Amino acid sequence: MENNPKAELEVNNVSVELNPFVEEFLARTVVGAVSSLKGAENIRELELYLERGDIKIAVNGNELPLTPFPAGIITNTITGLVSSLEGVDKMDNLRVKVRAV
């Protein structure tokens, strides 16, 4: 993903406002975690959905198959990042959308 990726975050189906630093940090972290997976080449649009430990990732509209190892690492990384944000308490689900601009 080139240039400055833009990120949107929802926690428990509620949009979370992100300042520019957090938005870029979240976007680059998600892209970095996903970019080494098969099928994640040339990322223009990425969506990550996490609900109670079950993770789904789609790149450019195509859902990626995940084995337990990368699923666990990505889940723990994104959960840790998002849970440390101000105003985020209990997370039943989260959705991150990243797009190239």
PDB file of N, CA, C and O in Angstrom, residues 16-17 29 31 39 41-42 53 59 73 78 85 94 99:
ATOM      1  N   VAL A  16     -15.160   4.702  16.030  1.00  0.00           N
ATOM      2  CA  VAL A  16     -14.220   5.303  16.976  1.00  0.00           C
ATOM      3  C   VAL A  16     -13.460   6.404  16.232  1.00  0.00           C
ATOM      4  O   VAL A  16     -12.877   6.158  15.179  1.00  0.00           O
ATOM      5  N   GLU A  17     -13.492   7.600  16.790  1.00  0.00           N
ATOM      6  CA  GLU A  17     -12.775   8.711  16.173  1.00  0.00           C
ATOM      7  C   GLU A  17     -11.281   8.539  16.407  1.00  0.00           C
ATOM      8  O   GLU A  17     -10.851   8.247  17.524  1.00  0.00           O
ATOM      9  N   THR A  29      -0.005  -0.608  10.864  1.00  0.00           N
ATOM     10  CA  THR A  29       0.137  -1.846  11.631  1.00  0.00           C
ATOM     11  C   THR A  29      -0.682  -2.967  10.999  1.00  0.00           C
ATOM     12  O   THR A  29      -0.193  -4.087  10.827  1.00  0.00           O
ATOM     13  N   VAL A  31      -1.817  -3.145   7.847  1.00  0.00           N
ATOM     14  CA  VAL A  31      -1.236  -3.473   6.530  1.00  0.00           C
ATOM     15  C   VAL A  31       0.040  -4.289   6.704  1.00  0.00           C
ATOM     16  O   VAL A  31       0.256  -5.287   6.017  1.00  0.00           O
ATOM     17  N   GLY A  39      -2.058 -13.949  -0.941  1.00  0.00           N
ATOM     18  CA  GLY A  39      -3.251 -13.272  -1.431  1.00  0.00           C
ATOM     19  C   GLY A  39      -3.337 -11.819  -1.022  1.00  0.00           C
ATOM     20  O   GLY A  39      -4.296 -11.137  -1.361  1.00  0.00           O
ATOM     21  N   GLU A  41      -1.189  -9.414  -1.859  1.00  0.00           N
ATOM     22  CA  GLU A  41      -0.322  -8.599  -2.700  1.00  0.00           C
ATOM     23  C   GLU A  41      -1.102  -7.385  -3.208  1.00  0.00           C
ATOM     24  O   GLU A  41      -2.306  -7.442  -3.411  1.00  0.00           O
ATOM     25  N   ASN A  42      -0.400  -6.290  -3.409  1.00  0.00           N
ATOM     26  CA  ASN A  42      -0.976  -5.082  -4.000  1.00  0.00           C
ATOM     27  C   ASN A  42      -2.248  -4.642  -3.270  1.00  0.00           C
ATOM     28  O   ASN A  42      -3.314  -4.520  -3.871  1.00  0.00           O
ATOM     29  N   GLY A  53     -12.387 -13.592  19.137  1.00  0.00           N
ATOM     30  CA  GLY A  53     -11.280 -14.452  18.748  1.00  0.00           C
ATOM     31  C   GLY A  53     -11.350 -14.988  17.334  1.00  0.00           C
ATOM     32  O   GLY A  53     -10.397 -15.578  16.840  1.00  0.00           O
ATOM     33  N   VAL A  59      -8.818  -8.705   1.444  1.00  0.00           N
ATOM     34  CA  VAL A  59      -7.927  -7.784   0.735  1.00  0.00           C
ATOM     35  C   VAL A  59      -8.474  -7.603  -0.666  1.00  0.00           C
ATOM     36  O   VAL A  59      -8.701  -8.596  -1.374  1.00  0.00           O
ATOM     37  N   ILE A  73      -1.513 -14.274  15.886  1.00  0.00           N
ATOM     38  CA  ILE A  73      -0.611 -13.118  15.983  1.00  0.00           C
ATOM     39  C   ILE A  73      -1.337 -11.830  15.600  1.00  0.00           C
ATOM     40  O   ILE A  73      -1.246 -10.821  16.303  1.00  0.00           O
ATOM     41  N   ILE A  78      -3.704  -6.614  16.974  1.00  0.00           N
ATOM     42  CA  ILE A  78      -4.738  -5.605  16.756  1.00  0.00           C
ATOM     43  C   ILE A  78      -5.573  -5.396  18.020  1.00  0.00           C
ATOM     44  O   ILE A  78      -5.913  -4.266  18.371  1.00  0.00           O
ATOM     45  N   LEU A  85      -6.556   2.220  23.253  1.00  0.00           N
ATOM     46  CA  LEU A  85      -7.061   3.528  22.843  1.00  0.00           C
ATOM     47  C   LEU A  85      -8.021   4.095  23.883  1.00  0.00           C
ATOM     48  O   LEU A  85      -8.796   3.356  24.508  1.00  0.00           O
ATOM     49  N   LEU A  94     -14.660  -5.915  16.594  1.00  0.00           N
ATOM     50  CA  LEU A  94     -14.045  -4.719  16.009  1.00  0.00           C
ATOM     51  C   LEU A  94     -13.886  -4.915  14.518  1.00  0.00           C
ATOM     52  O   LEU A  94     -13.786  -6.033  14.026  1.00  0.00           O
ATOM     53  N   ARG A  99      -7.783   1.822   3.445  1.00  0.00           N
ATOM     54  CA  ARG A  99      -7.773   2.011   1.986  1.00  0.00           C
ATOM     55  C   ARG A  99      -6.633   2.936   1.595  1.00  0.00           C
ATOM     56  O   ARG A  99      -6.234   3.804   2.375  1.00  0.00           O
TER      57      ARG A  99
END
